[in-house]
Short mmCIF file of C-alpha atoms in Angstrom, two decimals:
data_model
loop_
_atom_site.label_atom_id
_atom_site.label_comp_id
_atom_site.label_asym_id
_atom_site.label_seq_id
_atom_site.Cartn_x
_atom_site.Cartn_y
_atom_site.Cartn_z
CA MET M 27 -0.04 0.05 0.18
CA ARG M 28 1.54 3.43 -1.11
CA THR M 29 1.53 6.39 1.39
CA ASN M 30 0.11 9.61 0.36
CA THR M 31 3.50 10.86 -0.46
CA GLU M 32 4.37 8.38 -2.80
CA ALA M 33 1.11 8.74 -4.75
CA THR M 34 1.81 12.61 -5.15
CA LEU M 35 5.10 11.92 -6.53
CA GLU M 36 3.88 9.50 -9.09
CA SER M 37 1.37 11.83 -9.99
CA THR M 38 4.00 14.21 -11.13
CA ARG M 39 5.88 12.11 -13.29
CA PRO M 40 5.44 12.05 -16.87
CA LEU M 41 4.14 8.54 -18.23
CA ASN M 42 6.98 8.68 -21.15
CA PRO M 43 9.64 10.46 -19.48
CA THR M 44 12.29 11.98 -21.95
CA PRO M 45 16.04 10.65 -21.21
CA ALA M 46 17.85 13.24 -19.85
CA VAL M 47 20.48 14.69 -22.05
CA ALA M 48 24.05 15.62 -20.95
CA PRO M 49 25.18 19.00 -22.12
CA GLN M 50 27.82 19.17 -24.52
CA LYS M 51 30.82 21.20 -24.30
CA GLY M 52 30.75 24.41 -26.06
CA ARG M 53 27.39 24.39 -26.75
CA HIS M 54 24.99 27.16 -24.97
CA ARG M 55 21.34 27.51 -24.83
CA LYS M 56 20.23 30.53 -26.69
CA PRO M 57 18.86 33.38 -24.70
CA MET M 58 15.28 33.85 -24.94
CA ALA M 59 15.39 37.84 -25.08
CA ALA M 60 14.92 39.19 -28.66
CA SER M 61 18.16 40.12 -30.58
CA LYS M 62 18.88 44.05 -31.35
CA THR M 63 17.68 45.23 -34.44
CA PRO M 64 20.19 46.97 -37.02
CA SER M 65 19.05 50.20 -36.44
CA SER M 66 19.69 50.27 -32.67
CA LYS M 67 23.38 48.98 -33.31
CA ALA M 68 24.01 51.55 -35.64
CA SER M 69 22.68 54.29 -33.47
CA LYS M 70 25.08 53.12 -30.87
CA ARG M 71 27.99 53.07 -33.21
CA LYS M 72 27.20 56.62 -34.27
CA ARG M 73 26.94 57.78 -30.65
CA ALA M 74 30.34 56.47 -30.16
CA LEU M 75 31.56 58.03 -33.20
CA VAL M 76 30.17 61.50 -32.18
CA ILE M 77 31.66 61.19 -28.46
CA SER M 78 35.11 60.37 -30.09
CA VAL M 79 35.05 63.46 -32.53
CA ILE M 80 34.14 65.76 -29.58
CA VAL M 81 36.96 64.19 -27.32
CA ILE M 82 39.35 64.89 -30.12
CA LEU M 83 38.20 68.37 -30.95
CA ILE M 84 38.30 69.14 -27.13
CA LEU M 85 41.89 67.56 -26.99
CA GLY M 86 42.81 69.65 -30.17
CA VAL M 87 41.63 73.08 -28.61
CA LEU M 88 43.34 72.31 -25.42
CA ALA M 89 46.58 71.47 -27.20
CA ILE M 90 46.26 74.72 -29.20
CA GLY M 91 45.53 76.83 -26.21
CA ALA M 92 48.25 75.21 -24.37
CA TYR M 93 50.62 76.22 -27.19
CA PHE M 94 49.60 79.62 -27.38
CA VAL M 95 49.65 80.28 -23.83
CA LYS M 96 53.47 78.93 -23.73
CA GLN M 97 54.30 81.36 -26.43
CA LEU M 98 52.59 84.14 -24.72
CA ILE M 99 54.47 83.13 -21.61
CA ASP M 100 57.76 82.75 -23.66
CA SER M 101 57.29 86.34 -25.08
CA LYS M 102 56.98 87.98 -21.59
CA TYR M 103 59.03 85.79 -19.30
CA PHE M 104 62.21 83.88 -18.86
CA PHE M 105 61.61 80.47 -16.90
CA CYS M 106 64.53 79.79 -14.07
CA THR M 107 64.82 75.95 -14.31
CA SER M 108 66.76 75.84 -10.89
CA SER M 109 64.06 77.67 -8.76
CA VAL M 110 61.18 76.78 -10.99
CA THR M 111 60.21 80.35 -11.40
CA PHE M 112 59.64 82.89 -13.93
CA ILE M 113 61.30 86.37 -14.52
CA PRO M 114 60.28 89.04 -16.67
CA ILE M 115 61.99 88.77 -20.14
CA GLU M 116 63.48 92.15 -19.58
CA LYS M 117 65.59 90.89 -16.93
CA ALA M 118 67.29 87.87 -18.70
CA CYS M 119 70.68 88.94 -20.20
CA ASP M 120 70.63 92.15 -18.36
CA GLY M 121 73.99 91.52 -16.59
CA VAL M 122 72.40 90.68 -13.45
CA LYS M 123 71.74 87.09 -12.03
CA ASP M 124 68.04 86.85 -11.22
CA CYS M 125 67.75 82.92 -11.20
CA SER M 126 69.31 81.27 -8.42
CA ARG M 127 71.70 79.63 -10.32
CA GLY M 128 72.21 82.55 -12.77
CA GLU M 129 71.02 80.81 -15.97
CA ASP M 130 69.28 83.79 -17.10
CA GLU M 131 72.86 85.27 -17.62
CA THR M 132 74.72 82.13 -19.09
CA SER M 133 72.51 81.44 -22.37
CA CYS M 134 72.78 84.76 -23.92
CA VAL M 135 73.77 86.64 -27.05
CA SER M 136 77.48 87.28 -27.05
CA HIS M 137 80.00 89.63 -28.78
CA PHE M 138 82.88 89.04 -30.40
CA LYS M 139 85.70 91.08 -32.35
CA ALA M 140 88.10 89.46 -34.93
CA ASN M 141 91.38 91.03 -33.53
CA THR M 142 93.44 88.80 -35.94
CA THR M 143 93.48 87.76 -39.49
CA PHE M 144 92.05 84.35 -40.49
CA PRO M 145 95.18 82.99 -42.16
CA VAL M 146 93.39 80.72 -44.96
CA ARG M 147 91.16 82.20 -47.71
CA LEU M 148 89.94 81.69 -51.48
CA ALA M 149 90.51 84.26 -53.65
CA THR M 150 88.70 85.53 -56.77
CA ALA M 151 85.98 83.61 -58.66
CA GLN M 152 88.96 80.99 -59.55
CA HIS M 153 88.95 80.23 -55.81
CA VAL M 154 92.56 80.21 -55.41
CA LEU M 155 94.02 79.18 -52.16
CA GLN M 156 95.78 81.80 -50.19
CA VAL M 157 97.71 81.79 -46.77
CA TYR M 158 98.56 84.84 -44.63
CA ARG M 159 101.77 85.75 -42.83
CA SER M 160 101.93 89.19 -41.23
CA SER M 161 105.43 90.05 -42.85
CA LEU M 162 104.29 89.34 -46.31
CA GLY M 163 100.47 89.53 -46.31
CA TRP M 164 98.76 87.03 -48.62
CA ARG M 165 100.43 84.23 -50.70
CA SER M 166 98.99 82.09 -53.32
CA VAL M 167 99.73 78.64 -52.80
CA CYS M 168 101.55 76.66 -55.53
CA SER M 169 100.66 73.44 -56.65
CA ASP M 170 104.05 72.14 -55.76
CA ASP M 171 104.10 68.80 -53.80
CA TRP M 172 100.34 69.35 -53.16
CA THR M 173 98.43 66.27 -52.12
CA GLU M 174 94.77 65.18 -51.40
CA GLN M 175 95.47 65.14 -47.65
CA HIS M 176 96.55 68.80 -47.85
CA THR M 177 93.20 69.39 -49.71
CA GLN M 178 91.16 67.97 -47.01
CA THR M 179 93.38 69.96 -44.28
CA ALA M 180 92.66 73.16 -46.06
CA CYS M 181 88.99 72.59 -46.48
CA THR M 182 88.61 71.65 -43.05
CA GLN M 183 90.02 75.05 -41.82
CA LEU M 184 87.28 76.85 -44.09
CA GLY M 185 84.26 75.25 -42.55
CA TYR M 186 82.14 73.23 -44.21
CA THR M 187 83.73 70.18 -46.18
CA TYR M 188 82.19 67.53 -48.37
CA LYS M 189 84.05 65.70 -50.86
CA PRO M 190 86.67 68.26 -51.18
CA ARG M 191 88.89 68.45 -54.35
CA SER M 192 91.66 70.68 -55.89
CA THR M 193 92.62 71.55 -59.40
CA SER M 194 95.86 73.25 -60.53
CA ILE M 195 95.48 76.72 -62.34
CA PRO M 196 98.42 78.15 -64.40
CA VAL M 197 99.72 81.20 -63.09
CA THR M 198 99.62 82.78 -66.52
CA THR M 199 95.65 82.73 -66.23
CA LEU M 200 95.56 84.67 -63.07
CA SER M 201 94.44 88.15 -62.45
CA SER M 202 97.22 90.60 -62.77
CA SER M 203 97.39 91.18 -58.97
CA LEU M 204 97.80 87.56 -58.43
CA LYS M 205 100.43 86.73 -61.36
CA VAL M 206 103.39 88.64 -59.66
CA GLY M 207 103.12 86.62 -56.20
CA PRO M 208 104.05 86.40 -53.59
CA PHE M 209 103.67 82.65 -53.40
CA ALA M 210 104.01 79.78 -51.01
CA ALA M 211 104.36 76.08 -51.25
CA VAL M 212 103.72 73.23 -48.66
CA LYS M 213 106.65 71.36 -47.26
CA PRO M 214 106.78 67.70 -47.69
CA GLY M 215 105.49 65.46 -44.68
CA THR M 216 103.07 68.23 -43.61
CA THR M 217 99.66 66.87 -44.64
CA ALA M 218 98.07 66.95 -41.18
CA THR M 219 99.63 70.57 -40.20
CA LEU M 220 97.43 73.42 -40.79
CA ILE M 221 98.18 74.72 -44.20
CA HIS M 222 99.10 78.27 -43.08
CA GLN M 223 101.75 76.66 -40.98
CA ALA M 224 103.06 74.18 -43.55
CA THR M 225 104.18 76.51 -46.17
CA VAL M 226 107.49 78.22 -47.16
CA ASP M 227 107.73 81.45 -48.92
CA LEU M 228 108.46 81.19 -52.71
CA SER M 229 109.28 83.98 -55.24
CA VAL M 230 107.66 81.85 -58.08
CA CYS M 231 105.97 78.25 -58.44
CA LYS M 232 108.11 75.60 -59.87
CA SER M 233 105.12 73.74 -61.09
CA GLY M 234 103.85 76.88 -62.90
CA SER M 235 100.42 76.69 -61.21
CA VAL M 236 98.51 77.35 -58.03
CA VAL M 237 95.74 75.29 -56.12
CA SER M 238 92.31 76.18 -56.61
CA LEU M 239 89.98 74.38 -54.11
CA SER M 240 86.19 73.30 -54.06
CA CYS M 241 85.47 72.11 -50.68
CA SER M 242 81.89 71.30 -50.59
CA ASP M 243 78.42 71.09 -52.11
CA CYS M 244 77.29 74.41 -51.01
CA GLY M 245 75.13 76.61 -53.12
CA VAL M 246 74.09 73.71 -55.44
CA VAL M 247 70.24 73.08 -56.09
CA GLY M 248 68.58 70.66 -58.25
CA ILE M 249 66.39 73.22 -60.08
CA GLN M 250 66.57 76.95 -61.03
CA ASP M 251 63.54 78.47 -61.60
CA ARG M 252 57.17 88.34 -51.70
CA ILE M 253 59.51 90.22 -50.96
CA VAL M 254 57.89 93.58 -52.46
CA GLY M 255 57.38 93.16 -56.18
CA GLY M 256 58.83 89.52 -56.00
CA ALA M 257 57.34 86.21 -56.56
CA ASP M 258 56.56 82.84 -55.05
CA ALA M 259 59.56 80.65 -54.32
CA TYR M 260 60.12 77.04 -53.40
CA ILE M 261 62.65 75.82 -50.75
CA GLU M 262 64.37 73.49 -52.69
CA THR M 263 65.49 76.25 -55.14
CA TRP M 264 66.81 78.20 -52.06
CA PRO M 265 67.60 75.35 -49.36
CA TRP M 266 69.78 77.71 -47.24
CA GLN M 267 66.98 79.88 -46.41
CA VAL M 268 65.98 79.61 -42.75
CA SER M 269 63.37 81.46 -40.42
CA LEU M 270 64.53 82.83 -37.00
CA GLN M 271 61.74 82.54 -34.55
CA GLU M 272 61.87 84.48 -31.23
CA ALA M 273 59.27 82.95 -28.82
CA GLY M 274 57.31 81.29 -31.72
CA GLN M 275 57.34 84.46 -33.98
CA HIS M 276 58.90 84.70 -37.49
CA THR M 277 61.55 87.49 -36.61
CA CYS M 278 64.32 87.47 -39.25
CA GLY M 279 65.69 85.36 -42.00
CA GLY M 280 69.02 83.72 -42.12
CA SER M 281 71.23 81.71 -44.32
CA LEU M 282 72.97 78.36 -43.76
CA VAL M 283 76.66 78.46 -44.18
CA SER M 284 77.35 74.90 -42.66
CA PRO M 285 75.25 72.28 -41.29
CA ARG M 286 75.65 73.87 -37.90
CA TRP M 287 75.90 77.59 -38.75
CA VAL M 288 73.55 80.53 -39.82
CA VAL M 289 74.59 83.86 -40.82
CA THR M 290 71.98 86.67 -40.12
CA ALA M 291 71.83 90.39 -38.92
CA ALA M 292 73.16 91.52 -35.69
CA HIS M 293 70.20 93.91 -35.38
CA CYS M 294 67.93 90.71 -35.00
CA PHE M 295 68.98 90.54 -31.36
CA SER M 296 68.23 94.02 -30.25
CA GLY M 297 66.22 94.94 -27.21
CA SER M 298 65.21 92.06 -24.99
CA ARG M 299 65.86 89.19 -27.83
CA LYS M 300 69.03 87.99 -26.07
CA ALA M 301 67.81 84.80 -24.35
CA LEU M 302 69.06 81.88 -26.43
CA THR M 303 66.42 79.42 -25.36
CA HIS M 304 63.55 81.59 -26.76
CA TRP M 305 65.05 81.20 -30.26
CA ARG M 306 64.57 78.37 -33.04
CA VAL M 307 65.80 78.09 -36.57
CA VAL M 308 63.19 76.54 -39.00
CA SER M 309 64.59 75.13 -41.99
CA GLY M 310 63.46 73.05 -45.20
CA ARG M 311 60.13 74.90 -45.32
CA THR M 312 58.37 76.86 -48.21
CA TYR M 313 55.50 77.80 -46.15
CA LEU M 314 56.07 79.61 -42.90
CA THR M 315 55.28 77.34 -39.83
CA LEU M 316 55.65 78.46 -36.24
CA THR M 317 56.32 74.96 -34.98
CA GLY M 318 59.16 72.73 -34.55
CA GLY M 319 62.92 73.90 -35.81
CA SER M 320 66.45 73.57 -34.40
CA TYR M 321 67.42 74.55 -30.83
CA VAL M 322 70.28 77.11 -30.77
CA ASP M 323 73.34 77.15 -28.38
CA LYS M 324 75.12 80.25 -29.56
CA ILE M 325 74.41 83.36 -30.85
CA ILE M 326 77.48 85.52 -31.54
CA VAL M 327 77.18 89.29 -32.77
CA ASN M 328 79.88 91.15 -34.27
CA GLY M 329 81.65 93.18 -31.81
CA ASP M 330 81.98 96.32 -33.94
CA TYR M 331 78.18 96.09 -34.57
CA ASN M 332 76.82 99.97 -34.22
CA ALA M 333 72.96 100.14 -33.89
CA ALA M 334 72.88 103.84 -34.59
CA SER M 335 74.80 103.42 -38.11
CA ASN M 336 73.82 99.61 -38.80
CA ASP M 337 77.50 99.00 -39.44
CA TYR M 338 79.10 95.69 -38.99
CA ASP M 339 75.47 94.48 -39.09
CA ILE M 340 76.21 90.72 -39.11
CA ALA M 341 75.93 87.49 -36.29
CA LEU M 342 76.24 84.09 -36.36
CA MET M 343 73.77 81.47 -34.79
CA ARG M 344 75.10 77.76 -34.06
CA LEU M 345 72.44 75.11 -34.18
CA SER M 346 72.45 72.53 -31.00
CA SER M 347 72.88 69.78 -33.53
CA PRO M 348 73.86 69.83 -37.23
CA ILE M 349 70.98 69.64 -40.05
CA THR M 350 70.85 66.80 -42.31
CA VAL M 351 71.86 68.29 -45.76
CA GLY M 352 69.40 67.38 -48.62
CA GLU M 353 67.13 68.58 -51.27
CA TYR M 354 65.38 71.01 -48.76
CA GLN M 355 68.35 71.83 -46.56
CA ARG M 356 71.73 72.82 -48.22
CA PRO M 357 74.62 75.55 -46.85
CA VAL M 358 74.98 78.44 -49.29
CA CYS M 359 78.88 79.17 -50.30
CA LEU M 360 80.62 81.95 -48.61
CA PRO M 361 81.96 84.12 -51.52
CA PRO M 362 85.72 84.21 -52.24
CA ASP M 363 87.78 87.44 -51.56
CA ALA M 364 88.06 89.70 -54.41
CA PHE M 365 85.02 88.53 -55.81
CA ASN M 366 84.62 91.95 -57.91
CA LEU M 367 81.06 91.78 -58.79
CA ALA M 368 80.41 94.42 -61.46
CA ALA M 369 77.60 96.98 -61.11
CA GLY M 370 74.38 95.85 -62.57
CA SER M 371 75.02 91.87 -61.63
CA SER M 372 71.80 90.34 -61.14
CA MET M 373 71.38 88.77 -57.73
CA ALA M 374 68.52 87.16 -55.80
CA VAL M 375 66.87 87.92 -52.39
CA THR M 376 64.50 85.66 -50.57
CA GLY M 377 62.23 85.78 -47.37
CA TRP M 378 58.95 85.76 -45.73
CA GLY M 379 58.90 89.51 -45.11
CA SER M 380 55.95 92.00 -45.92
CA LEU M 381 54.71 92.18 -49.42
CA HIS M 382 54.45 95.79 -48.97
CA GLU M 383 55.58 98.58 -46.62
CA ASP M 384 53.96 98.03 -43.20
CA GLY M 385 52.30 94.97 -44.16
CA LYS M 386 52.20 91.58 -42.49
CA VAL M 387 54.84 88.68 -43.28
CA SER M 388 54.01 86.62 -46.26
CA SER M 389 53.05 82.77 -45.48
CA SER M 390 55.01 81.46 -48.34
CA LEU M 391 58.79 81.94 -49.26
CA GLN M 392 59.23 84.94 -51.61
CA MET M 393 62.11 85.45 -54.34
CA ALA M 394 63.07 88.94 -55.93
CA GLU M 395 65.84 89.74 -58.70
CA VAL M 396 67.70 92.94 -57.72
CA PRO M 397 70.91 94.29 -59.53
CA LEU M 398 73.92 95.31 -57.63
CA ILE M 399 74.26 99.18 -57.69
CA ASP M 400 77.73 100.72 -57.91
CA ARG M 401 78.90 102.21 -54.32
CA ALA M 402 79.21 105.83 -55.90
CA THR M 403 75.69 105.84 -56.95
CA CYS M 404 74.45 104.41 -53.43
CA SER M 405 76.68 107.03 -51.63
CA SER M 406 75.27 109.60 -53.53
CA SER M 407 73.33 112.68 -52.01
CA THR M 408 70.24 111.54 -53.86
CA GLU M 409 70.42 108.17 -52.08
CA TYR M 410 72.05 107.31 -48.83
CA GLY M 411 75.03 109.74 -48.87
CA ASN M 412 77.74 109.07 -46.15
CA MET M 413 75.67 106.45 -44.35
CA ILE M 414 77.06 103.88 -46.60
CA THR M 415 80.16 102.21 -45.23
CA PRO M 416 82.62 99.59 -46.75
CA ARG M 417 80.74 96.81 -44.81
CA MET M 418 77.69 97.77 -46.80
CA ILE M 419 76.66 97.21 -50.31
CA CYS M 420 73.32 98.23 -52.28
CA ALA M 421 70.96 96.47 -54.54
CA GLY M 422 67.73 97.50 -56.38
CA PHE M 423 66.22 99.62 -59.04
CA PRO M 424 66.29 103.39 -59.21
CA GLN M 425 62.56 103.73 -59.72
CA GLY M 426 61.80 101.19 -56.58
CA GLY M 427 59.21 98.57 -56.86
CA VAL M 428 61.33 95.57 -55.86
CA ASP M 429 62.91 95.26 -52.65
CA ALA M 430 63.36 93.37 -49.26
CA CYS M 431 61.17 94.40 -46.38
CA GLN M 432 60.27 94.04 -42.86
CA GLY M 433 60.55 90.28 -41.78
CA ASP M 434 63.29 90.00 -44.46
CA SER M 435 66.07 91.23 -42.20
CA GLY M 436 68.95 88.71 -41.85
CA GLY M 437 68.13 86.91 -44.92
CA PRO M 438 70.16 86.15 -47.93
CA LEU M 439 71.46 88.28 -51.00
CA VAL M 440 72.85 85.59 -53.38
CA TYR M 441 74.76 85.59 -56.62
CA LEU M 442 75.03 82.51 -58.93
CA THR M 443 78.48 81.59 -60.56
CA SER M 444 79.97 78.42 -61.65
CA SER M 445 76.57 76.60 -60.75
CA LYS M 446 76.90 77.67 -57.40
CA TRP M 447 75.16 80.41 -55.42
CA ASN M 448 77.26 82.57 -53.11
CA LEU M 449 76.08 84.70 -50.15
CA VAL M 450 77.12 88.09 -51.29
CA GLY M 451 74.87 90.18 -48.69
CA VAL M 452 72.52 89.97 -45.39
CA VAL M 453 69.51 91.97 -45.56
CA SER M 454 70.30 94.72 -43.27
CA TRP M 455 68.34 97.98 -43.60
CA GLY M 456 66.75 100.80 -46.01
CA VAL M 457 64.54 103.73 -45.91
CA GLY M 458 60.86 102.33 -46.38
CA CYS M 459 60.27 99.34 -48.65
CA ALA M 460 60.94 99.34 -52.48
CA ARG M 461 60.73 103.44 -52.61
CA LYS M 462 62.23 105.29 -55.46
CA GLU M 463 66.05 106.08 -54.99
CA LYS M 464 66.05 104.47 -51.71
CA PRO M 465 67.34 100.57 -52.44
CA GLY M 466 67.95 97.88 -50.03
CA VAL M 467 71.16 98.04 -48.07
CA TYR M 468 72.82 94.70 -47.01
CA SER M 469 75.62 93.73 -45.04
CA ASN M 470 78.84 93.01 -47.25
CA VAL M 471 79.84 89.48 -46.53
CA GLU M 472 82.87 89.52 -48.43
CA SER M 473 84.27 92.20 -46.18
CA MET M 474 83.33 90.42 -43.19
CA LEU M 475 84.58 86.98 -44.00
CA ASN M 476 87.60 87.07 -41.66
CA TRP M 477 85.35 87.52 -38.66
CA ILE M 478 83.00 84.70 -39.85
CA TYR M 479 85.82 82.17 -40.13
CA THR M 480 87.18 83.32 -37.02
CA VAL M 481 84.17 82.80 -35.16
CA ILE M 482 83.45 79.46 -36.60
CA GLU M 483 86.98 78.24 -36.06
CA LYS M 484 87.00 79.30 -32.34
CA ASN M 485 83.37 77.44 -31.83
CA PRO M 486 83.79 74.00 -33.42
#
């Protein structure tokens, strides 16, 4: 007889129970909830995309804001790393140590006078090698006993060196001033000695020829093709052109003369523009950009620079690390001594300066062709009178219309010879821009080669 409990259990059992099936590994029961529709998935993706875009925009705005805040701070203050404080920019490089460790007075523009003659140079358009001795002056170096090692040594003394080579030029083909000497020749076994110390004096060259040097690939460009009255230019045509930027603002132009040195104008560093940390050199760009660029570890102004007369208006900047020479970045050649360019010679001036007097700087590199003006004309009473010194040259048209302008200062005036561009002048000053009988005035690079070579040698 079954109990009531047993009867209850039996009544709940199916008559034909289905055998239990053991669950298989990896198989799961499908959820009973309805699957999401395609429209709801697309809506979620759209929301996620919008949120991502908003986040990116916010981050971009914050980054741009932070950049401009930094530029504003840099233009007004100097940061003391030792004490983590700011001081007014006017107090940097003023001769008083305002930072706890004095770093505000250690990273500043310096001044240098060349008191001695740099003893090696290239002369005339033939690039004749000459050495200097105080008792005899300049002497052309004969080809006698000259070797490839001497070529390397001489070019190294002259700065930027890349695949240097030498040729022999017959004395009879030299200019009249060089034909008669005096001459010098290297002593055997002096390949590693500085060239001016390795020579002896001669009255004539036994070989009948002198040494001509080509030290580098400076001034060479792959193609030839606003400045007021100018035209658009491309950096690959003028790869030595750089933008000098102080506190994030284009201030002056400059010219690469080696992978690490830039020639520019002394007046670019007037006023409070003396802290090295605020300067950057941007190279290899056709369009003016205010980001990136090379740091600077030396700015050396010619010690004879006179702000009142603009005389000796030249300076050198040393980059913290050398640029990589290529199609868009390449040094221009320093000119030989006694280049003797004739009045009317066509030259090129480049930069991002104003397109008209008192205008804004150009966003794109500009180029203009200007003729050299003879010194007598530029020094006449109708032009600049006695304001023109031997350290200056003039270029432009009597009627005006084409000229360098504000923002071009420090930039290059170049002349093409033997497929190489030579740095003839540095944009310095003028009355207005492109005015009639008021041409551009440029620092005469040839007259200050001694200073340039001496600075580079003393700051390797």
